[in-house]
mmCIF file of C-alpha atoms in Angstrom:
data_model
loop_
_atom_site.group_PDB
_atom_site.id
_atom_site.type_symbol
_atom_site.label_atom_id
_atom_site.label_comp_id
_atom_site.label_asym_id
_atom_site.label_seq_id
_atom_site.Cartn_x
_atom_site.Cartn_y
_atom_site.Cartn_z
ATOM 1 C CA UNK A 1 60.301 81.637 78.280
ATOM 2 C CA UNK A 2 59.546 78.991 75.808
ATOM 3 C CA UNK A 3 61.692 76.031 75.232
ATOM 4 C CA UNK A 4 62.064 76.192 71.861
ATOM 5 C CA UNK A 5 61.451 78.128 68.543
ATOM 6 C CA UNK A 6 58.661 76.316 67.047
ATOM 7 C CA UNK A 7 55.191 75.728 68.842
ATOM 8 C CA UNK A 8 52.463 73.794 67.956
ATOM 9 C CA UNK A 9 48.830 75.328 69.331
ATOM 10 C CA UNK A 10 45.780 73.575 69.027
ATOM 11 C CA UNK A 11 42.513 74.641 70.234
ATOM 12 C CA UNK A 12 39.698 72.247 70.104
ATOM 13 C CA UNK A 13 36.078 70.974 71.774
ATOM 14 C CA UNK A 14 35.349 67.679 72.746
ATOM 15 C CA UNK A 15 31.384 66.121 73.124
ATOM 16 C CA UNK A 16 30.459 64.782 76.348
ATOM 17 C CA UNK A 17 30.378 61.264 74.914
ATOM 18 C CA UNK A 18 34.076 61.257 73.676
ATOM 19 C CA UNK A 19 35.420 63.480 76.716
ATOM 20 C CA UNK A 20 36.989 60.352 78.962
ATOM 21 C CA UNK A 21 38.281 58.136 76.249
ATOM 22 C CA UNK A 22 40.407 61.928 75.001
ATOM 23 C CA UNK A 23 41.836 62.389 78.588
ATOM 24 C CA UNK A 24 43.025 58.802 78.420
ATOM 25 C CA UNK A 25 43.782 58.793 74.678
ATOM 26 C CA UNK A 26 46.093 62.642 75.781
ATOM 27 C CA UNK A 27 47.785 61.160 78.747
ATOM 28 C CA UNK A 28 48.300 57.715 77.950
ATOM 29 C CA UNK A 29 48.928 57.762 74.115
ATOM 30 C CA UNK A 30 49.298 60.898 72.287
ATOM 31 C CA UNK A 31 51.760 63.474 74.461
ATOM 32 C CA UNK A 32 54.260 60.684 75.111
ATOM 33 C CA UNK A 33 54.445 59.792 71.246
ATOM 34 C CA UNK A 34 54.382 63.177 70.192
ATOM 35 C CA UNK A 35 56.931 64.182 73.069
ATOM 36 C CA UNK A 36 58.868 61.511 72.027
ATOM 37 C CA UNK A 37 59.608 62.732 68.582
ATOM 38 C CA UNK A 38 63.393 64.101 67.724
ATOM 39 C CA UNK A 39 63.133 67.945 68.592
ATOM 40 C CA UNK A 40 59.912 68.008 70.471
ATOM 41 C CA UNK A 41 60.672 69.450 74.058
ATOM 42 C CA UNK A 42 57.337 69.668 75.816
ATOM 43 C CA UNK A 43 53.596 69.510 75.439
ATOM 44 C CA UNK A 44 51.329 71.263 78.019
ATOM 45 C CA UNK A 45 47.371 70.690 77.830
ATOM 46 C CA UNK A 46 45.072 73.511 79.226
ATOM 47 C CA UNK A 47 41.503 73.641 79.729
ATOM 48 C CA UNK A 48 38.800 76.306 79.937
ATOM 49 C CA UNK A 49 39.305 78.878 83.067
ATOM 50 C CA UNK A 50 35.005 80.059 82.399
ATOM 51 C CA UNK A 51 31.973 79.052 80.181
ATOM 52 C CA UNK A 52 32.576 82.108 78.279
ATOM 53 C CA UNK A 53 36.094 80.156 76.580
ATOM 54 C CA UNK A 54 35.427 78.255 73.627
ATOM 55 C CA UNK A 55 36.994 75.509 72.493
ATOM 56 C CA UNK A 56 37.274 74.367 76.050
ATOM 57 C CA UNK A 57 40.749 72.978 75.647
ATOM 58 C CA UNK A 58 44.073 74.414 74.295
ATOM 59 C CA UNK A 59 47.271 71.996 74.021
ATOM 60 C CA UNK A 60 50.743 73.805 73.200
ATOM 61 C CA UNK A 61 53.796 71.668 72.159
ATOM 62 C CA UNK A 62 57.328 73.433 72.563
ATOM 63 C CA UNK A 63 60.186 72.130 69.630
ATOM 64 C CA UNK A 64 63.757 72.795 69.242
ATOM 65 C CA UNK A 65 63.422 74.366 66.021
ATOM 66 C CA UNK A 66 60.490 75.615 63.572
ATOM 67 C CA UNK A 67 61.590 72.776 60.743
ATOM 68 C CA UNK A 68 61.144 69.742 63.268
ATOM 69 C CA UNK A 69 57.333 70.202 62.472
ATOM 70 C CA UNK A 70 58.245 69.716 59.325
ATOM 71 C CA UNK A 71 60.491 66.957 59.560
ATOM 72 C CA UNK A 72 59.892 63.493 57.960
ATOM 73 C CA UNK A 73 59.865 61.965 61.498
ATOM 74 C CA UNK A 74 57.137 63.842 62.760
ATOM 75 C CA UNK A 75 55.252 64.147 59.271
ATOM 76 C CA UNK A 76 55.162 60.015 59.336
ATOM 77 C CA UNK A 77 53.455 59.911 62.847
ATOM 78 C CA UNK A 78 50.555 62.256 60.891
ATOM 79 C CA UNK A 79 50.328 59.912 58.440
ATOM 80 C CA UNK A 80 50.010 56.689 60.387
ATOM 81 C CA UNK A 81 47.437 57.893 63.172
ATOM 82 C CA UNK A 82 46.669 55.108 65.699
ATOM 83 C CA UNK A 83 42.988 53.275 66.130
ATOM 84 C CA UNK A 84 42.863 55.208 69.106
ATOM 85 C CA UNK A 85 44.035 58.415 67.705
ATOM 86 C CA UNK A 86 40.980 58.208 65.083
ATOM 87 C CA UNK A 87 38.463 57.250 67.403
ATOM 88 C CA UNK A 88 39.401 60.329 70.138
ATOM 89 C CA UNK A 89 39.636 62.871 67.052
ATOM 90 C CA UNK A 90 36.549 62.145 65.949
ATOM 91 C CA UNK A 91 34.754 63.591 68.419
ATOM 92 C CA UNK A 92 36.576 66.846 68.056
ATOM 93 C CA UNK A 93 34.280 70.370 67.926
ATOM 94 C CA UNK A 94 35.923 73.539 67.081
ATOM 95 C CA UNK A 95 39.430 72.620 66.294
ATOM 96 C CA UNK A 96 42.201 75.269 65.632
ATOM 97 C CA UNK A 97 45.515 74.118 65.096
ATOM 98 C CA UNK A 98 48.748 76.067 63.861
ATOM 99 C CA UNK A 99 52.147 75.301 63.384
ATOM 100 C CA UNK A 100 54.176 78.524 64.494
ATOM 101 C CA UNK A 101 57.348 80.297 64.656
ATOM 102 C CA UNK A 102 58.382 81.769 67.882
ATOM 103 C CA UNK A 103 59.010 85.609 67.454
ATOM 104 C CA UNK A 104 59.616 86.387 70.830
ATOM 105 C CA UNK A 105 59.369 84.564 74.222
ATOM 106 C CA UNK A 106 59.745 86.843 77.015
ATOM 107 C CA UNK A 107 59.261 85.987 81.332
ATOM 108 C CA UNK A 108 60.897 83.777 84.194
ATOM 109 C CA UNK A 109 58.698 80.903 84.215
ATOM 110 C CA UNK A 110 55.586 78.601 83.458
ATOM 111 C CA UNK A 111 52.414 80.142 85.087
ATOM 112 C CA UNK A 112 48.886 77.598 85.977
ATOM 113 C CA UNK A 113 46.836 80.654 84.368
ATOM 114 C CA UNK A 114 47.144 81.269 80.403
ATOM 115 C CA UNK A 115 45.283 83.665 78.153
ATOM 116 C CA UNK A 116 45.250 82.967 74.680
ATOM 117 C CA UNK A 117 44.833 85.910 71.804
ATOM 118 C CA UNK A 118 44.457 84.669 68.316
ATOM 119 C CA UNK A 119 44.109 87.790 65.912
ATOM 120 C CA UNK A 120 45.231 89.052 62.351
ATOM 121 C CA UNK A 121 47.934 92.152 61.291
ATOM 122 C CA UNK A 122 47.773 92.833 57.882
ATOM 123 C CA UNK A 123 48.924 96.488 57.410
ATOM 124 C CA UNK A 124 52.817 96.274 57.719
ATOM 125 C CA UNK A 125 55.430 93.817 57.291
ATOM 126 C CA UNK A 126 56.171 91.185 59.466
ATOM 127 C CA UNK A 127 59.620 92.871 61.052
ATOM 128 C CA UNK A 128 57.618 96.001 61.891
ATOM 129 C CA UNK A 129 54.866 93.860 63.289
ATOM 130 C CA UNK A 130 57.105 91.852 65.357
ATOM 131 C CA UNK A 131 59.220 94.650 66.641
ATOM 132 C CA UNK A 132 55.711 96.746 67.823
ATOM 133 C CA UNK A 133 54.437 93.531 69.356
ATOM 134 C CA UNK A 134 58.012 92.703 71.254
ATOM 135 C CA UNK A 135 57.953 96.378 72.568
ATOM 136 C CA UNK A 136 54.209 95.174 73.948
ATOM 137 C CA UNK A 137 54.740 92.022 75.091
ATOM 138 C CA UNK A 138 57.563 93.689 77.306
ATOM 139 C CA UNK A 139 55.306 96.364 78.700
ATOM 140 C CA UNK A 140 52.504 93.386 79.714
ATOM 141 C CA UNK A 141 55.260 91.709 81.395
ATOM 142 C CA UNK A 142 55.419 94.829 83.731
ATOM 143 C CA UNK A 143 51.584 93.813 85.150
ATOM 144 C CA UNK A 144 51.869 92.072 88.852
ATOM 145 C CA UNK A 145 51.722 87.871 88.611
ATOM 146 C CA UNK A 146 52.268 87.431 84.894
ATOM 147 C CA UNK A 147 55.446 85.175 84.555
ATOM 148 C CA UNK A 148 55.677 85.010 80.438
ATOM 149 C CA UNK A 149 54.355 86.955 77.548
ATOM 150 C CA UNK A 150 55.052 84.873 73.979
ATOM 151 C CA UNK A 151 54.625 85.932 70.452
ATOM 152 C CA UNK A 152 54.440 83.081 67.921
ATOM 153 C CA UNK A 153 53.314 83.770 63.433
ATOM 154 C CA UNK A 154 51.646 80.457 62.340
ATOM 155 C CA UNK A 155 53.336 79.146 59.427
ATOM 156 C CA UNK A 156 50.113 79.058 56.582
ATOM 157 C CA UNK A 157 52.214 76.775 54.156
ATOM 158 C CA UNK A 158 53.268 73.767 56.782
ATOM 159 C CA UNK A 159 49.498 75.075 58.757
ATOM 160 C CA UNK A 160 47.774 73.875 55.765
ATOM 161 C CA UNK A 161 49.277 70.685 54.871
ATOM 162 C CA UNK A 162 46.793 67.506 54.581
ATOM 163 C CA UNK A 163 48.050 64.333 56.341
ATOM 164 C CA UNK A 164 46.155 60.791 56.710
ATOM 165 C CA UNK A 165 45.035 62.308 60.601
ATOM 166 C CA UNK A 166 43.164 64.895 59.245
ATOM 167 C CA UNK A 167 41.694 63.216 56.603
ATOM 168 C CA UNK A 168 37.838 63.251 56.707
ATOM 169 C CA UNK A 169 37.709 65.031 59.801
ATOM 170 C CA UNK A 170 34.655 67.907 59.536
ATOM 171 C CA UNK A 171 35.500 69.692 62.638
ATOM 172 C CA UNK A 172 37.917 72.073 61.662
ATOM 173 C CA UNK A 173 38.156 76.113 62.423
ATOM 174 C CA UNK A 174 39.908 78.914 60.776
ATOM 175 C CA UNK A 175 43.646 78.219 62.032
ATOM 176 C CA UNK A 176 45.718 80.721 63.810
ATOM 177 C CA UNK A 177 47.733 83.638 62.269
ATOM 178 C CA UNK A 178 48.910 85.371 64.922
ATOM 179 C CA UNK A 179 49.183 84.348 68.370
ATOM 180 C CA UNK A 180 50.394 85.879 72.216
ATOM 181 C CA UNK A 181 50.240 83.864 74.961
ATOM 182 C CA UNK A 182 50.081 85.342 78.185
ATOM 183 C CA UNK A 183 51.042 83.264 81.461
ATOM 184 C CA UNK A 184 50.363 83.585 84.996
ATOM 185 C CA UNK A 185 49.580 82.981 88.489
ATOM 186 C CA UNK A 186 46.065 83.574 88.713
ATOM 187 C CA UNK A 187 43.363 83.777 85.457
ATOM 188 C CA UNK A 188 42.093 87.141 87.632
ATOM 189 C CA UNK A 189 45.498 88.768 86.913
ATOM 190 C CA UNK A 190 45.399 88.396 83.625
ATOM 191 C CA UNK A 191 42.388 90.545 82.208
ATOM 192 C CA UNK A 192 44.785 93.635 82.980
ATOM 193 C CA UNK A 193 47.559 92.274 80.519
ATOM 194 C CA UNK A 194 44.568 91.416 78.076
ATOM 195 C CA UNK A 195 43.083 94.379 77.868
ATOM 196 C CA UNK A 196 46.657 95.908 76.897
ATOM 197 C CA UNK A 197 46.615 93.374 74.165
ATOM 198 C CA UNK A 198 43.529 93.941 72.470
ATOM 199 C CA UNK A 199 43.980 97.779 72.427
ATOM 200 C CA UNK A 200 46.790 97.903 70.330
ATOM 201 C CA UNK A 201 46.695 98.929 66.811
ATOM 202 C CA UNK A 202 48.325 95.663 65.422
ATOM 203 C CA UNK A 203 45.625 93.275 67.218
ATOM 204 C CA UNK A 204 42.528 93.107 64.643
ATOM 205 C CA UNK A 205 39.706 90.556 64.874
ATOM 206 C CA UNK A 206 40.826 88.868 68.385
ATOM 207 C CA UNK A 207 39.460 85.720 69.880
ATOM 208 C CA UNK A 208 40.299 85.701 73.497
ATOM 209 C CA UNK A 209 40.593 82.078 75.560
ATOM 210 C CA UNK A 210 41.300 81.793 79.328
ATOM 211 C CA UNK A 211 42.663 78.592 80.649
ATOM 212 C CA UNK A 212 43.972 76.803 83.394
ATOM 213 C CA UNK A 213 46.712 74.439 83.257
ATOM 214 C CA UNK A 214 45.656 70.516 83.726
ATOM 215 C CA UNK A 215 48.864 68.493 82.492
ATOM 216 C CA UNK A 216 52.824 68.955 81.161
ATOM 217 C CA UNK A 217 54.426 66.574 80.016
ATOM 218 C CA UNK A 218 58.271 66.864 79.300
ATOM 219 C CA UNK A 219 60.614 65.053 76.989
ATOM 220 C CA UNK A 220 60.904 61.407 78.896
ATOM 221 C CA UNK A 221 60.540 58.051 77.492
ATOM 222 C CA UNK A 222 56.884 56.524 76.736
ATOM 223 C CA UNK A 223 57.234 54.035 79.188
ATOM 224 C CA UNK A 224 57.505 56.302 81.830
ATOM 225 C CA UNK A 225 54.022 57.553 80.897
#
């Protein structure tokens, strides 16, 4: 299961010249500040399982509670990005980022292997949605090696909102609406529990990632880092 109620996901590309300086700019600067944060549990950074997954990276940050994205403590650390913070975003391709709600968070456990499914549902309302997609994410949970199955709404308003960091930045995407994540053992495994996904009446317009797991970082001090 998750560890909170509120996720961050971010999808985004990186160009070849920019690639080393945002692995040590991730590790060394960025999780353990944004980890660091009141209500922030855990950040986990992913990267592309095939050449077929674009963007090739995927970061998901876990928070106590929906309205810590929101909270004047994290909000301030938007508007006073670092040198370094600047100078890694801007080489940013493809960039996808939503701040979400966590409908549902079903499984044992963390898995190396993660499929992403971003996709809209615009012909109910959102309890009817959620309840379909619950009774779904329960049945993929069923398929051998897959350890969590998580539904998460992006918020549009809070999604939307213009801080200093993204100021002048060109390489934004369309951001989420709806999101599952699917975890697992093995990226093989999962194409079963994807397939489920994308045939259900609620999933329109999908864009499927697969990725692998490269770092976690939990809540600890940014020293430790």
């Amino acid at each position: 299961m998750l560890c909170g109620k509120g996720v961050i996901t971010t999808w985004n590309g990186i160009t070849d010249e920019g690639r080393i300086d945002f692995y040590q700019w991730h590790l060394h600067e960025h999780m353990p500040e944004r980890t660091a944060i009141r209500g922030f549990l855990r950040g986990r950074r992913y990267r592309a399982a095939d050449g077929n997954t674009q963007p090739e990276y995927f970061t998901l940050y876990e928070v106590d509670e929906f309205e810590v994205l929101k909270s004047a403590e994290y909000v301030e650390r938007l508007n006073s990005p670092t040198a370094w913070t600047k100078r890694a975003t801007a080489h940013f391709r493809s960039t996808s980022r939503g701040l979400g709600r966590v409908l549902d968070s079903q499984g044992p456990g963390m898995g190396g292997a993660l499929a992403t499914v971003r996709f809209l549902s615009r012909e109910a309302a959102e309890q009817e949605i959620v309840q379909e997609l619950s009774a779904l994410a329960a049945e993929v949970m069923q398929f051998p090696l897959v350890c969590g199955v998580h539904l998460c709404k992006a918020d549009d308003e809070a999604t939307q909102v213009r801080t200093t960091e993204s100021q002048g930045r060109t390489d934004y995407d369309a951001p989420p609406s709806w999101v599952i994540l699917i975890e697992g053992c093995m990226t093989d495994y999962l194409k079963g529990p994807v397939a489920k996904v994308l045939e259900h009446r609620r999933v329109q317009g999908p864009r499927v990632g697969q990725y692998l797991l490269e770092y976690v970082r939990m809540k600890t001090e940014m020293a430790a880092g």
